[in-house]
XYZ file of C-alpha atoms in Angstrom:
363
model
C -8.296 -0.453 18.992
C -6.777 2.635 16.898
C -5.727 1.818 13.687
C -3.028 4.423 13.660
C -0.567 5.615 16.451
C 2.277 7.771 16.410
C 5.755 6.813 17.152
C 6.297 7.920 20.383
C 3.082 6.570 21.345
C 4.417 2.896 19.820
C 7.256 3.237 22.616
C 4.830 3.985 25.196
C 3.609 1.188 24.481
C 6.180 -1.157 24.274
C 7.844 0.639 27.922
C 4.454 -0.476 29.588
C 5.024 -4.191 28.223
C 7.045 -5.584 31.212
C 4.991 -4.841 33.972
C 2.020 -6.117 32.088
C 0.686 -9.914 32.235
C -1.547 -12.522 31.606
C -4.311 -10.716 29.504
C -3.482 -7.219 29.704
C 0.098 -8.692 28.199
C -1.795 -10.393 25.555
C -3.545 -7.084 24.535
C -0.801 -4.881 24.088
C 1.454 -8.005 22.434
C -1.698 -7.614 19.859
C -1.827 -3.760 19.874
C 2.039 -3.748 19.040
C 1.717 -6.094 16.562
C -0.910 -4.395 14.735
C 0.862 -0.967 15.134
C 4.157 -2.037 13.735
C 2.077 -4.099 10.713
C 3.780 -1.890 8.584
C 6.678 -0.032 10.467
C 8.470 -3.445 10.910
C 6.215 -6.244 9.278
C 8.805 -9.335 10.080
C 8.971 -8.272 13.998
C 4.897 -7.788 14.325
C 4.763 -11.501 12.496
C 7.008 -12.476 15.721
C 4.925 -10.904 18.560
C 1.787 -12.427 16.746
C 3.183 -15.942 16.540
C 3.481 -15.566 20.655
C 0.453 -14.507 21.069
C -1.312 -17.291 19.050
C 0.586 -19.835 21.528
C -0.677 -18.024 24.503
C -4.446 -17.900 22.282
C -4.490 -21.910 21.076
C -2.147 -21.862 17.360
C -1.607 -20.617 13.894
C -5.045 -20.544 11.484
C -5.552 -23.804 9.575
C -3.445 -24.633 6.586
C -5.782 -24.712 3.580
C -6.734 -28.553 2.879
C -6.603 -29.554 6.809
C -10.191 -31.235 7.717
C -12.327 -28.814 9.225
C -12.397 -27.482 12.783
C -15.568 -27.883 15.399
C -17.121 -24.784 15.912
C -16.071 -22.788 18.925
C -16.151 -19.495 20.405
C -14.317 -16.092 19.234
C -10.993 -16.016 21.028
C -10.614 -12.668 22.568
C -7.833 -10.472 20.656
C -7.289 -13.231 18.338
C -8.806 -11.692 15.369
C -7.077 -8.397 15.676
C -3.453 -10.337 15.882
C -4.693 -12.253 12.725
C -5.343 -9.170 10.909
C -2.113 -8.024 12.111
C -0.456 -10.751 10.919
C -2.504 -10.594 7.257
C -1.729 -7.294 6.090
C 1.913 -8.088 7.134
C 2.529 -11.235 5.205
C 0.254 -9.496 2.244
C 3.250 -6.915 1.839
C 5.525 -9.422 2.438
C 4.153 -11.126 -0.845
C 3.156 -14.497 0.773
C -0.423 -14.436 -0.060
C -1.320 -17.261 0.708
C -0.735 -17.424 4.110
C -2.076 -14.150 3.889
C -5.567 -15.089 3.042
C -5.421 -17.672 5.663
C -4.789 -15.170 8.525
C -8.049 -12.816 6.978
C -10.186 -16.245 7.375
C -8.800 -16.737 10.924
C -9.616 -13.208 11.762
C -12.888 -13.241 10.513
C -13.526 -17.114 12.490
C -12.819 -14.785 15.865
C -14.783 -11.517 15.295
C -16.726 -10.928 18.357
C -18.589 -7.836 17.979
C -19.560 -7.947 21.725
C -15.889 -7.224 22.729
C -14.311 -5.310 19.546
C -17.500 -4.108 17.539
C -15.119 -1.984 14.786
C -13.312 -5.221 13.715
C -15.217 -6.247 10.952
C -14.971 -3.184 9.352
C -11.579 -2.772 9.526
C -11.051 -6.666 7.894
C -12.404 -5.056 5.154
C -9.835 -2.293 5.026
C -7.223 -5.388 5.457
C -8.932 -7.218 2.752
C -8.443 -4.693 0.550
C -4.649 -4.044 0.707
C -4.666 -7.538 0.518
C -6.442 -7.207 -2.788
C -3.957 -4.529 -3.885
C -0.921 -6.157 -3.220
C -2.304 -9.180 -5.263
C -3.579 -6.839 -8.444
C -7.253 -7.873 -7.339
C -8.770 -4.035 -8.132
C -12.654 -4.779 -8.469
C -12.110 -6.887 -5.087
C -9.961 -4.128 -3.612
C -12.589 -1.554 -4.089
C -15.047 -3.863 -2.823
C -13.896 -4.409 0.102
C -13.558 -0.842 0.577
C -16.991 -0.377 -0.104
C -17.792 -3.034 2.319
C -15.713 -1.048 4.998
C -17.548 2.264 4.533
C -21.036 0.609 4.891
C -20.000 -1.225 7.652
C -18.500 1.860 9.558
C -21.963 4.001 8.433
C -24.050 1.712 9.717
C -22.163 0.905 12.972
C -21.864 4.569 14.192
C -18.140 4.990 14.118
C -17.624 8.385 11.914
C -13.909 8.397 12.295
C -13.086 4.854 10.806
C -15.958 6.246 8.125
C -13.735 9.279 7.213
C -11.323 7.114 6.794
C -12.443 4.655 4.821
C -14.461 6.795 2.883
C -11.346 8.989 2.250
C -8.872 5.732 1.457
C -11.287 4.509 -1.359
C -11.336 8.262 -2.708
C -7.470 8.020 -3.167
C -7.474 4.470 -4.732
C -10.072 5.536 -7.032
C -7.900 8.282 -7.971
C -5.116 5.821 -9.419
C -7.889 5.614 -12.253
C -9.722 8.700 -12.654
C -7.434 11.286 -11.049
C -9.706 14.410 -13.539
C -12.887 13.676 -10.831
C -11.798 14.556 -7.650
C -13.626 12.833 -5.696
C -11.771 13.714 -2.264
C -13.301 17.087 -2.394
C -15.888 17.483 -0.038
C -15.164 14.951 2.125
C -14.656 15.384 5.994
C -12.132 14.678 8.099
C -12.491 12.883 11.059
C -12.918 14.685 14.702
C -10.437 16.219 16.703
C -10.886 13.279 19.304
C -8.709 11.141 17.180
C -5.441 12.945 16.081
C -3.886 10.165 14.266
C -6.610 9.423 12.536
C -6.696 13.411 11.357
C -3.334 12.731 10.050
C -3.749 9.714 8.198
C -6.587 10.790 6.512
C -4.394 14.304 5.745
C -1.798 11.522 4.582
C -4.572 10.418 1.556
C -6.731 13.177 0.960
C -2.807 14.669 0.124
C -2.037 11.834 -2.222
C -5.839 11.781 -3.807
C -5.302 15.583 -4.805
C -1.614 15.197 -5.955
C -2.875 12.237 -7.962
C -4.954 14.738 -9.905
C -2.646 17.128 -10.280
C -0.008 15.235 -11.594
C -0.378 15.932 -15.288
C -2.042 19.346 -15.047
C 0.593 21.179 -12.545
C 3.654 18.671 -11.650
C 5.355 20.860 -8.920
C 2.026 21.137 -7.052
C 1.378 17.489 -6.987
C 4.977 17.180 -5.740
C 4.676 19.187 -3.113
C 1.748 17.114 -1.918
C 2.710 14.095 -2.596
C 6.085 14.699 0.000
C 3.673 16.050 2.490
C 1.239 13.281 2.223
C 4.526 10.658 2.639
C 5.411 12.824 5.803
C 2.444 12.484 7.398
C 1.832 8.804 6.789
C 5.347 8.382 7.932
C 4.049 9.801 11.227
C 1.398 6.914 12.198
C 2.785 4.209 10.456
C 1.745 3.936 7.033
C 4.882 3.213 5.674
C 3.331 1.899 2.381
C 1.215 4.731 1.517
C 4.689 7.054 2.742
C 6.805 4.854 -0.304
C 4.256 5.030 -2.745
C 3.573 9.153 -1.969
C 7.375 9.347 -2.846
C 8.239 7.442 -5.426
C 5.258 9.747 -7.457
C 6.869 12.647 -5.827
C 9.848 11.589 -7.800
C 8.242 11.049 -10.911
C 6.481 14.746 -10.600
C 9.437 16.148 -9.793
C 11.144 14.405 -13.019
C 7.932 15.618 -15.116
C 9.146 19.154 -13.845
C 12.886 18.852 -14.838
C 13.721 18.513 -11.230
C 16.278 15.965 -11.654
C 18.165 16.126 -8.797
C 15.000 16.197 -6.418
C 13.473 13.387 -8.385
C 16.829 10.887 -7.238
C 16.406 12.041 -3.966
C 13.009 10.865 -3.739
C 13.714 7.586 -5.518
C 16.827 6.792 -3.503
C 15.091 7.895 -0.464
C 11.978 5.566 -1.060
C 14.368 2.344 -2.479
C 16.211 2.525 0.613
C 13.451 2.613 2.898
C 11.482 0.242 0.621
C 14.582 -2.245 1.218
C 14.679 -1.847 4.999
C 10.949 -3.376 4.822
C 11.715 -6.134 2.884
C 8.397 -5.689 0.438
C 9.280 -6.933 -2.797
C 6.793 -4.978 -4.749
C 8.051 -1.673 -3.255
C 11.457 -2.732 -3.477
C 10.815 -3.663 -7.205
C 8.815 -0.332 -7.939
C 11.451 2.521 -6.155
C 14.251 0.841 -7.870
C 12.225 0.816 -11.501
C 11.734 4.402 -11.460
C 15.779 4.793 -10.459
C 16.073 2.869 -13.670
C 13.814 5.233 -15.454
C 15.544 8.242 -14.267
C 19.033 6.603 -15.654
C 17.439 6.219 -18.911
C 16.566 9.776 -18.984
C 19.943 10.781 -17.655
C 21.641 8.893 -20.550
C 22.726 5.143 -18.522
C 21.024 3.399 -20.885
C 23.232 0.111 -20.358
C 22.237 0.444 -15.962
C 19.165 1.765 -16.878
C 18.161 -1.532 -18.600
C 20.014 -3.418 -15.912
C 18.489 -2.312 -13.224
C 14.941 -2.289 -14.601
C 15.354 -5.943 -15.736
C 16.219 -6.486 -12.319
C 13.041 -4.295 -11.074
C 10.894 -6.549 -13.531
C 12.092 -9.624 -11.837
C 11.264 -8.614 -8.154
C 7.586 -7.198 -9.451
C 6.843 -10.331 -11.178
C 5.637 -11.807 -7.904
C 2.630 -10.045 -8.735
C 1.527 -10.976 -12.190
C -0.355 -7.577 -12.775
C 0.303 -4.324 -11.178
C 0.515 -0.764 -12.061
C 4.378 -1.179 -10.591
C 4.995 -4.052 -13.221
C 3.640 -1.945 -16.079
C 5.303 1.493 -15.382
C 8.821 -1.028 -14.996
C 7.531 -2.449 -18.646
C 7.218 0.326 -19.911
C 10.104 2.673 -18.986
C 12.559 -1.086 -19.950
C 11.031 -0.671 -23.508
C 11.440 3.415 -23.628
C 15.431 2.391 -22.383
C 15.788 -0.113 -25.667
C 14.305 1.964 -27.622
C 16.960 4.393 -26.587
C 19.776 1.839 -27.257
C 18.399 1.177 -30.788
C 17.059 -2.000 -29.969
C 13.125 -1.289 -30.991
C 12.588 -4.797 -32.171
C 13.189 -5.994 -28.124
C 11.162 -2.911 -27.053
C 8.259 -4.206 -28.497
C 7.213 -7.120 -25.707
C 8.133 -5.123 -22.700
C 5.606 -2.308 -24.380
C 2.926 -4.986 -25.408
C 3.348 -6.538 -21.598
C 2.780 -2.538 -20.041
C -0.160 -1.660 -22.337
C -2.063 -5.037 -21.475
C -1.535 -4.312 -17.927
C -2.378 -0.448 -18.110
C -6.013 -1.944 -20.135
C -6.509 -4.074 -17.878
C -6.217 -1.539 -14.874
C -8.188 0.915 -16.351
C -5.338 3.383 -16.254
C -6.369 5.611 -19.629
C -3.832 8.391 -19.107
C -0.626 5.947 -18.816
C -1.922 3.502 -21.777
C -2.316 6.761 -24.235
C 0.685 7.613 -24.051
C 2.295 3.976 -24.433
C 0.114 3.272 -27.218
C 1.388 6.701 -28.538
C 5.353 4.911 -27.924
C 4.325 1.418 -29.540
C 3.242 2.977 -32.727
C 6.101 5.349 -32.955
């Protein structure tokens, strides 16, 4: 199964589904669901809940007695990884885990020998949307060895490439997407996705040393995740967009990228994304002079990230609610918010963004 299609090739898809049945249904029920994991996460829940009644049922709720072994369901692992990374951006972890342990109950590497590997790309947006970065990278690690050994170079391009770009987050000065390969021709959307993050890896380490550049990129890489469905890496790519576009005076480019990003980050129904697009609108208030919606709104943006206890969303929202107070005279309540960011930013590893807010606190 691809991990990545394009849009019209999604409605290709779905035109073939009526004259399909029994298993062939089932199949392309499962390769829908796992194609719109992102475009519409609450729909590709849907098609996987009909599939597991055609399959046997929903994974095991976590204290339930034990099941008797029994044999890999066909397609059932690929719907439960579907149905994983959907609920993981949908914030109900939980259940989220759960579907990961179902998947892996049903991998059958007779019938579907890339699955494993790509659980471990699942795992490890899983990981990120919980704040779990050593088992994020992990996982990824786990997904490049995996796709070495097993002889598939595309799905190694791009999981070598993906762990390049996360690593970036942290040490953006080494560059470590240069000199890596793209994947074959064979697979086009795979070519673009992996344009999508090797974009976003660069722009990453550009973003201090030559804004406009990295802003450039970062738009391009949300375009072309855009194109096969990465709609996460797409709102991430440009809400930074915004913020390098703000680091270049760009103003008026920097709302359109945050307004652009909140209201797509809304129409998925994420509430990290939601909570990050909308905390650097606050920012950009505060730096406009609307100190009083500026605090509002990041208050607000606070509250929605919280669902995560740590995340590099959370702290940036911290940290730009104490820079607003601070503005409105009101250092004494700028002080938590600030403690809260730099814990987080310690924690994370990010050195560049904690400089600089220890540089705030002691001011």
């Amino acid at each position: 199964m691809q991990l990545f299609a394009t849009d019209a090739e999604v409605s290709a898809l779905e035109a073939t589904l009526p004259e399909l049945g029994g298993d062939a249904r089932v199949a392309a029920n499962v390769a829908l669901a796992g194609h719109l994991r992102q475009r519409d996460s609450t729909r590709a829940l849907r098609l996987v809940n009909g599939v597991m009644q055609a399959l046997g049922g929903a994974p095991r709720v976590a204290g339930a007695p034990p099941a008797p072994p029994a044999p890999p369901v066909p397609h059932r692992a690929r719907a439960a990884l579907a149905a994983c990374e959907a609920k993981a951006l949908l914030c109900d972890f939980e259940a989220a885990e759960r579907w990961l342990a179902d998947a892996r109950a049903h991998l059958d590497p007779g019938s579907d020998a890339q699955a494993e590997g790509d659980a471990f790309l699942v795992e490890s947006l899983l990981a990120k949307t919980r704040g779990q970065r050593a088992r994020e990278l992990d996982a990824l690690e786990r997904a490049i060895s995996f796709h070495a050994a097993s002889g598939a170079p595309e799905r190694l391009s791009i999981a070598r490439m993906w762990a390049s770009y996360e690593r970036s987050f942290t040490q953006p000065e080494l560059e470590s997407s240069l000199g890596l390969e793209p994947p074959g021709q064979a697979w086009p959307q795979a070519c673009i996705a992996w344009d999508a993050l090797w974009s976003a890896a660069r722009a990453l380490g550009l973003s201090y040393r030559n804004p406009a550049t990295a802003a450039a990129l970062f738009r391009h890489a949300a375009d072309q995740a855009r194109q096969v469905g990465m709609v996460r890496l797409e709102l991430v790519a440009m809400i930074n967009a915004g913020a390098a576009c703000q680091g270049t005076g760009d103003l008026d480019m920097a709302s359109d990228c945050f307004d652009l990003a909140a209201t797509r980050a809304r129409a998925t129904g994420w509430p990290t994304l939601i909570g990050a697009a909308d905390s650097r609108i606050g920012e950009l208030l505060q730096t406009m002079g609307a100190l009083e919606e500026s605090r509002a709104l990041l208050s607000a943006a606070i509250l929605q990230l919280s669902v995560v206890p740590r995340s590099v969303h959370l702290a940036i929202a911290c940290a730009s609610l104490a820079q607003t107070l601070l503005a409105m005279e009101r250092p004494v309540e700028a002080l938590e918010p600030m403690g809260e960011a730099i814990a987080m930013y310690r924690e994370m590893g990010y050195s560049h963004n904690l400089a600089l807010n220890l540089i705030f606190q002691a001011r």
